[in-house]
Amino acid sequence: MIPTPDLSHLRPADYEHVYEPAEDTFILLDALEQDEELLKSIQPRVALEIGSGSGCASSFLGSITGPSSVLYLCTDINTHACSCTQATGRQNKIPLDSIHTSLSHPFLSRLRHSVDIILFNPPYVPTHQEEAFTAQTERDIGGAWAGGADGMQVTERFFPQVAELLSPRGRFYLVAVAQNDVPAIQRRMRAQYGLDSEIVLKRRAGREHLSVVRFQR
Amino acid sequence: MVRLITHNLLACHAKGCTTNNFPLEFKDVQVVLRESEFNPEFLRGFMPKIEWPALLGAARELGDTSLPDQLPEMLDDDFLKALHHVLLEIHVEEGIMICPNCQHNYPILNGIPNMLLAEHEIA
């Protein structure tokens, strides 16, 4: 049993601007824990989380794969989230390198086919397209969930980057909900980028039917 | 925290800036040293990803001259310890990273690099 990261240093004021870990976070943690042996066996050197928010998922990953064995890169467009990620890393003694940026843009030229673990719990909630766009521009808490039509607006933008970044032995974990049309995502990733996938965990939380999908070359 | 391991992976991604956009140059930096666990296996595994001249240049910019000009063929413990210190223990907390090509400034605040671009600057 891997303990859930200590988030006691985060305050209600932090959660006004940063997404507080919830069921969608926990299903990702559970999927990573279930894959513990696999994650260790690929001997990861570089991990990258997109939209790291509180830093909970990367800290958890760090307790699986070890604080000194992997470089943990965490990006977020929300500056408050970047600070929380950094603080959560320190609190849990996992060095998380927090970078304020959109998706993985500044790493694309140097990390081609070099990232062994990619985590993305995206803004997956279907909303009006305009709402998702505004949320990303405002770079605040709304950007953590507003996903535009079918909840895929931000996720879709990241897929080509996954294909660029993923190492030959790498794994990409994506959180999705039923409205995102998971089978269609899997078909498209296979057809466009040659990435195979499987659903590693599925769970209903309130109205949301959550899945964690794992992709590989 | 901007450690040199991360600096070695960051390139300017402004619109149209595709050559000579790496490594970013440091300016007005404040550096803090923080000890971290020495893991030779990690360093050996990470070596192939390092751009040596960029790392060497950045380390010297920050006043650390412990690394050799050329990457040694034998990765012995003395070398790996120096590499560990340069890659993982030097933290740039404040300052600016400047693109050598387009001169775009990426500020570092409280150890977090701001690599965001305005909408019209995105490639």
Short mmCIF file of C-alpha atoms in Angstrom, two decimals:
data_model
loop_
_atom_site.label_atom_id
_atom_site.label_comp_id
_atom_site.label_asym_id
_atom_site.label_seq_id
_atom_site.Cartn_x
_atom_site.Cartn_y
_atom_site.Cartn_z
CA MET A 1 0.00 0.00 0.00
CA ILE A 2 1.53 3.29 -1.12
CA PRO A 3 0.41 6.20 1.07
CA THR A 4 -1.51 9.07 -0.49
CA PRO A 5 0.81 12.12 -0.62
CA ASP A 6 0.75 14.46 2.36
CA LEU A 7 -1.14 17.59 1.30
CA SER A 8 -1.52 19.05 4.80
CA HIS A 9 0.57 22.10 3.79
CA LEU A 10 -2.12 23.22 1.31
CA ARG A 11 -4.79 25.56 2.63
CA PRO A 12 -8.39 26.34 1.61
CA ALA A 13 -7.02 29.53 0.01
CA ASP A 14 -4.83 27.38 -2.27
CA TYR A 15 -7.89 25.42 -3.40
CA GLU A 16 -9.58 28.63 -4.52
CA HIS A 17 -7.11 28.67 -7.41
CA VAL A 18 -5.90 25.08 -7.66
CA TYR A 19 -7.92 21.94 -8.23
CA GLU A 20 -8.25 19.94 -5.02
CA PRO A 21 -7.57 16.21 -5.49
CA ALA A 22 -10.84 14.37 -6.00
CA GLU A 23 -12.11 11.07 -7.39
CA ASP A 24 -10.46 11.64 -10.77
CA THR A 25 -7.11 12.17 -9.02
CA PHE A 26 -7.55 9.08 -6.89
CA ILE A 27 -8.39 6.80 -9.80
CA LEU A 28 -5.12 7.89 -11.42
CA LEU A 29 -3.21 7.12 -8.20
CA ASP A 30 -4.90 3.72 -7.97
CA ALA A 31 -4.02 2.94 -11.60
CA LEU A 32 -0.37 3.84 -10.94
CA GLU A 33 -0.31 1.71 -7.80
CA GLN A 34 -1.81 -1.20 -9.72
CA ASP A 35 0.97 -0.76 -12.31
CA GLU A 36 3.75 -0.54 -9.70
CA GLU A 37 5.74 -3.50 -11.05
CA LEU A 38 5.39 -2.36 -14.67
CA LEU A 39 6.47 1.20 -13.80
CA LYS A 40 9.56 -0.06 -12.00
CA SER A 41 10.39 -2.57 -14.72
CA ILE A 42 10.67 0.02 -17.50
CA GLN A 43 13.41 1.77 -15.45
CA PRO A 44 12.09 5.26 -16.08
CA ARG A 45 14.51 8.20 -16.18
CA VAL A 46 12.16 11.04 -17.18
CA ALA A 47 8.55 11.53 -16.08
CA LEU A 48 6.33 14.38 -17.19
CA GLU A 49 2.97 15.42 -15.78
CA ILE A 50 0.83 17.90 -17.70
CA GLY A 51 -1.45 20.07 -15.55
CA SER A 52 0.10 18.90 -12.29
CA GLY A 53 -2.19 21.09 -10.12
CA SER A 54 -1.62 20.24 -6.45
CA GLY A 55 1.29 17.94 -7.36
CA CYS A 56 -0.49 14.96 -5.82
CA ALA A 57 -0.13 12.55 -8.77
CA SER A 58 3.58 13.19 -9.44
CA SER A 59 4.42 12.94 -5.73
CA PHE A 60 2.61 9.61 -5.66
CA LEU A 61 4.46 8.44 -8.76
CA GLY A 62 7.69 9.52 -7.07
CA SER A 63 6.97 7.29 -4.09
CA ILE A 64 6.58 4.35 -6.50
CA THR A 65 9.58 4.93 -8.74
CA GLY A 66 11.84 6.60 -6.15
CA PRO A 67 12.88 10.20 -5.44
CA SER A 68 16.40 9.94 -6.92
CA SER A 69 15.83 7.51 -9.81
CA VAL A 70 13.70 9.69 -12.08
CA LEU A 71 13.52 13.33 -13.15
CA TYR A 72 9.96 14.49 -12.42
CA LEU A 73 8.93 17.38 -14.67
CA CYS A 74 5.56 18.99 -13.93
CA THR A 75 3.90 21.66 -16.06
CA ASP A 76 0.83 23.80 -15.44
CA ILE A 77 -0.53 26.99 -17.03
CA ASN A 78 -1.72 28.14 -13.61
CA THR A 79 1.02 29.82 -11.58
CA HIS A 80 -0.66 28.94 -8.27
CA ALA A 81 -0.66 25.30 -9.33
CA CYS A 82 3.06 25.45 -10.12
CA SER A 83 3.76 26.73 -6.60
CA CYS A 84 1.55 24.05 -5.01
CA THR A 85 3.25 21.33 -7.07
CA GLN A 86 6.67 22.51 -5.90
CA ALA A 87 5.52 22.71 -2.28
CA THR A 88 3.94 19.24 -2.40
CA GLY A 89 7.15 17.80 -3.78
CA ARG A 90 9.10 19.29 -0.87
CA GLN A 91 6.51 18.16 1.68
CA ASN A 92 6.77 14.58 0.41
CA LYS A 93 10.54 14.61 -0.26
CA ILE A 94 10.07 14.01 -3.98
CA PRO A 95 11.95 16.57 -6.11
CA LEU A 96 9.31 17.86 -8.53
CA ASP A 97 10.61 20.33 -11.14
CA SER A 98 7.67 22.65 -11.67
CA ILE A 99 7.51 24.58 -14.96
CA HIS A 100 4.96 27.28 -15.73
CA THR A 101 3.96 26.54 -19.30
CA SER A 102 1.26 25.19 -21.56
CA LEU A 103 1.34 21.40 -22.17
CA SER A 104 4.95 20.39 -22.95
CA HIS A 105 5.96 23.07 -25.48
CA PRO A 106 9.46 24.06 -24.23
CA PHE A 107 10.52 20.38 -23.94
CA LEU A 108 9.49 19.20 -27.40
CA SER A 109 12.80 19.75 -29.14
CA ARG A 110 14.99 18.24 -26.40
CA LEU A 111 12.85 15.35 -25.16
CA ARG A 112 11.93 13.71 -28.44
CA HIS A 113 11.16 10.02 -27.75
CA SER A 114 12.73 10.43 -24.30
CA VAL A 115 9.90 10.55 -21.77
CA ASP A 116 9.23 7.26 -20.02
CA ILE A 117 6.12 8.16 -18.03
CA ILE A 118 3.58 10.82 -19.02
CA LEU A 119 0.60 11.62 -16.78
CA PHE A 120 -2.35 13.76 -17.83
CA ASN A 121 -5.53 14.26 -15.87
CA PRO A 122 -6.93 16.83 -18.31
CA PRO A 123 -9.85 19.25 -18.14
CA TYR A 124 -12.28 16.59 -19.39
CA VAL A 125 -15.69 18.03 -18.49
CA PRO A 126 -17.82 18.81 -21.57
CA THR A 127 -18.58 22.56 -21.63
CA HIS A 128 -19.19 25.21 -24.25
CA GLN A 129 -16.14 25.64 -26.42
CA GLU A 130 -15.94 29.30 -25.44
CA GLU A 131 -15.91 28.41 -21.73
CA ALA A 132 -12.97 26.04 -22.18
CA PHE A 133 -11.07 28.60 -24.22
CA THR A 134 -11.64 31.34 -21.64
CA ALA A 135 -10.67 29.02 -18.79
CA GLN A 136 -7.33 28.23 -20.44
CA THR A 137 -6.71 31.93 -21.06
CA GLU A 138 -7.51 32.91 -17.47
CA ARG A 139 -5.04 30.30 -16.19
CA ASP A 140 -6.98 29.70 -13.00
CA ILE A 141 -8.95 26.85 -11.46
CA GLY A 142 -11.55 26.66 -14.27
CA GLY A 143 -8.80 25.49 -16.58
CA ALA A 144 -8.58 22.33 -14.50
CA TRP A 145 -11.95 21.02 -15.66
CA ALA A 146 -13.57 22.97 -18.55
CA GLY A 147 -12.92 20.77 -21.58
CA GLY A 148 -15.07 22.24 -24.36
CA ALA A 149 -17.26 20.20 -26.71
CA ASP A 150 -17.04 16.50 -25.69
CA GLY A 151 -14.45 17.53 -23.05
CA MET A 152 -11.57 16.91 -25.45
CA GLN A 153 -10.50 20.42 -26.45
CA VAL A 154 -7.27 20.50 -24.42
CA THR A 155 -6.57 16.76 -24.53
CA GLU A 156 -6.69 16.77 -28.34
CA ARG A 157 -4.00 19.45 -28.43
CA PHE A 158 -1.70 17.30 -26.36
CA PHE A 159 -1.97 14.05 -28.36
CA PRO A 160 0.52 15.02 -31.09
CA GLN A 161 2.99 15.95 -28.33
CA VAL A 162 2.58 12.52 -26.70
CA ALA A 163 3.59 10.92 -29.97
CA GLU A 164 6.68 13.14 -30.08
CA LEU A 165 7.73 12.65 -26.45
CA LEU A 166 7.01 9.05 -25.54
CA SER A 167 10.12 6.85 -25.34
CA PRO A 168 10.20 3.37 -26.90
CA ARG A 169 9.47 1.80 -23.50
CA GLY A 170 7.32 4.73 -22.30
CA ARG A 171 3.78 4.74 -20.97
CA PHE A 172 1.19 7.53 -21.13
CA TYR A 173 -1.63 7.57 -18.55
CA LEU A 174 -4.74 9.56 -19.40
CA VAL A 175 -7.81 10.16 -17.22
CA ALA A 176 -11.05 10.30 -19.22
CA VAL A 177 -14.80 10.22 -18.72
CA ALA A 178 -17.42 8.37 -20.77
CA GLN A 179 -18.47 11.55 -22.65
CA ASN A 180 -14.94 11.82 -24.07
CA ASP A 181 -15.70 8.58 -26.01
CA VAL A 182 -12.80 6.45 -24.81
CA PRO A 183 -13.04 3.79 -27.56
CA ALA A 184 -12.85 6.54 -30.20
CA ILE A 185 -9.75 8.02 -28.49
CA GLN A 186 -8.11 4.60 -28.49
CA ARG A 187 -8.88 4.03 -32.18
CA ARG A 188 -7.56 7.44 -33.17
CA MET A 189 -4.32 7.10 -31.20
CA ARG A 190 -3.73 3.75 -32.89
CA ALA A 191 -4.52 5.05 -36.38
CA GLN A 192 -2.76 8.43 -36.19
CA TYR A 193 0.23 7.74 -33.96
CA GLY A 194 0.56 3.96 -33.80
CA LEU A 195 0.01 3.96 -30.03
CA ASP A 196 -1.64 0.91 -28.49
CA SER A 197 -3.72 1.28 -25.38
CA GLU A 198 -5.79 -0.39 -22.76
CA ILE A 199 -8.16 0.75 -20.07
CA VAL A 200 -6.38 -0.06 -16.83
CA LEU A 201 -9.06 1.10 -14.41
CA LYS A 202 -12.72 2.06 -14.62
CA ARG A 203 -14.92 3.44 -11.89
CA ARG A 204 -18.13 5.35 -11.35
CA ALA A 205 -17.88 8.39 -9.08
CA GLY A 206 -21.21 10.18 -8.66
CA ARG A 207 -22.33 11.10 -12.17
CA GLU A 208 -18.90 10.54 -13.71
CA HIS A 209 -17.85 7.31 -15.36
CA LEU A 210 -14.08 7.59 -15.02
CA SER A 211 -11.40 5.60 -16.84
CA VAL A 212 -7.61 5.57 -16.82
CA VAL A 213 -6.21 4.65 -20.24
CA ARG A 214 -2.59 3.60 -20.67
CA PHE A 215 -0.89 4.10 -24.06
CA GLN A 216 2.40 2.75 -25.38
CA ARG A 217 4.27 2.33 -28.65
CA MET B 1 13.30 24.81 -8.99
CA VAL B 2 15.37 25.38 -12.08
CA ARG B 3 18.14 22.85 -11.79
CA LEU B 4 20.67 22.48 -14.57
CA ILE B 5 19.19 19.11 -15.47
CA THR B 6 15.95 20.91 -16.38
CA HIS B 7 17.73 23.85 -17.97
CA ASN B 8 19.44 21.32 -20.25
CA LEU B 9 16.01 20.29 -21.58
CA LEU B 10 14.36 23.69 -22.08
CA ALA B 11 14.41 25.39 -25.48
CA CYS B 12 12.82 28.61 -26.67
CA HIS B 13 9.50 27.79 -28.31
CA ALA B 14 8.46 31.22 -29.59
CA LYS B 15 6.90 31.43 -33.02
CA GLY B 16 9.47 31.01 -35.77
CA CYS B 17 12.33 30.49 -33.33
CA THR B 18 13.61 27.08 -34.38
CA THR B 19 17.38 27.40 -34.70
CA ASN B 20 19.99 28.44 -32.16
CA ASN B 21 17.15 28.48 -29.58
CA PHE B 22 19.07 26.37 -27.03
CA PRO B 23 20.56 26.59 -24.43
CA LEU B 24 18.90 29.59 -22.82
CA GLU B 25 21.35 32.05 -21.28
CA PHE B 26 21.10 32.95 -17.62
CA LYS B 27 21.00 36.55 -16.45
CA ASP B 28 20.78 38.16 -12.99
CA VAL B 29 20.47 34.83 -11.24
CA GLN B 30 20.24 33.97 -7.56
CA VAL B 31 21.43 30.46 -6.81
CA VAL B 32 20.75 28.20 -3.83
CA LEU B 33 22.54 24.89 -3.20
CA ARG B 34 20.45 22.01 -1.87
CA GLU B 35 21.86 18.58 -1.18
CA SER B 36 20.19 15.61 -2.80
CA GLU B 37 20.65 11.85 -2.77
CA PHE B 38 23.48 10.60 -5.01
CA ASN B 39 22.21 7.97 -7.44
CA PRO B 40 24.92 6.82 -9.89
CA GLU B 41 22.52 4.51 -11.70
CA PHE B 42 20.20 7.43 -12.50
CA LEU B 43 23.11 9.55 -13.73
CA ARG B 44 24.40 6.79 -16.02
CA GLY B 45 20.89 6.27 -17.39
CA PHE B 46 20.37 10.00 -17.91
CA MET B 47 23.76 10.68 -19.55
CA PRO B 48 22.62 10.02 -23.15
CA LYS B 49 20.01 12.81 -22.87
CA ILE B 50 22.50 15.47 -21.76
CA GLU B 51 23.78 18.04 -24.22
CA TRP B 52 27.30 18.32 -22.85
CA PRO B 53 28.44 21.72 -24.19
CA ALA B 54 25.18 23.29 -22.95
CA LEU B 55 25.61 21.81 -19.47
CA LEU B 56 29.24 22.81 -19.31
CA GLY B 57 28.43 26.36 -20.40
CA ALA B 58 25.58 26.73 -17.91
CA ALA B 59 27.66 25.36 -15.02
CA ARG B 60 30.48 27.78 -15.80
CA GLU B 61 28.03 30.67 -16.16
CA LEU B 62 26.96 29.89 -12.60
CA GLY B 63 30.55 29.69 -11.37
CA ASP B 64 31.00 25.92 -11.16
CA THR B 65 34.13 24.67 -12.92
CA SER B 66 34.18 21.09 -11.67
CA LEU B 67 33.24 19.46 -14.99
CA PRO B 68 35.82 18.49 -17.63
CA ASP B 69 35.74 20.06 -21.12
CA GLN B 70 35.10 16.72 -22.75
CA LEU B 71 32.76 14.06 -21.52
CA PRO B 72 35.06 11.34 -20.10
CA GLU B 73 34.82 7.81 -21.47
CA MET B 74 35.03 6.27 -18.01
CA LEU B 75 32.19 7.43 -15.79
CA ASP B 76 33.95 6.96 -12.45
CA ASP B 77 32.57 7.97 -9.06
CA ASP B 78 34.51 11.25 -8.85
CA PHE B 79 33.11 12.38 -12.16
CA LEU B 80 29.58 11.20 -11.32
CA LYS B 81 29.67 13.08 -8.00
CA ALA B 82 30.66 16.29 -9.77
CA LEU B 83 27.94 15.67 -12.36
CA HIS B 84 25.38 14.97 -9.62
CA HIS B 85 26.17 18.28 -7.94
CA VAL B 86 25.96 20.28 -11.17
CA LEU B 87 22.80 18.66 -12.50
CA LEU B 88 20.77 18.28 -9.33
CA GLU B 89 22.02 20.44 -6.46
CA ILE B 90 22.39 23.90 -8.00
CA HIS B 91 18.99 25.59 -7.96
CA VAL B 92 18.39 28.86 -9.77
CA GLU B 93 15.73 30.56 -7.65
CA GLU B 94 15.46 33.95 -9.35
CA GLY B 95 16.65 35.39 -12.62
CA ILE B 96 16.00 35.35 -16.35
CA MET B 97 16.68 32.86 -19.12
CA ILE B 98 17.24 34.49 -22.49
CA CYS B 99 16.91 32.86 -25.90
CA PRO B 100 20.22 33.22 -27.78
CA ASN B 101 18.32 33.53 -31.06
CA CYS B 102 15.21 35.71 -30.57
CA GLN B 103 16.20 37.24 -27.19
CA HIS B 104 12.89 36.25 -25.63
CA ASN B 105 13.12 36.57 -21.82
CA TYR B 106 11.81 33.75 -19.65
CA PRO B 107 11.74 34.88 -15.99
CA ILE B 108 12.38 32.57 -13.03
CA LEU B 109 10.37 33.45 -9.91
CA ASN B 110 10.60 31.55 -6.63
CA GLY B 111 12.37 28.74 -8.44
CA ILE B 112 9.69 28.35 -11.13
CA PRO B 113 10.55 29.20 -14.74
CA ASN B 114 7.81 31.02 -16.61
CA MET B 115 7.90 29.52 -20.10
CA LEU B 116 4.46 30.78 -21.10
CA LEU B 117 4.14 32.74 -24.30
CA ALA B 118 1.43 35.18 -25.31
CA GLU B 119 -1.05 33.86 -27.88
CA HIS B 120 0.62 35.71 -30.78
CA GLU B 121 4.07 34.33 -29.86
CA ILE B 122 3.07 30.66 -29.96
CA ALA B 123 4.48 28.62 -32.83
#
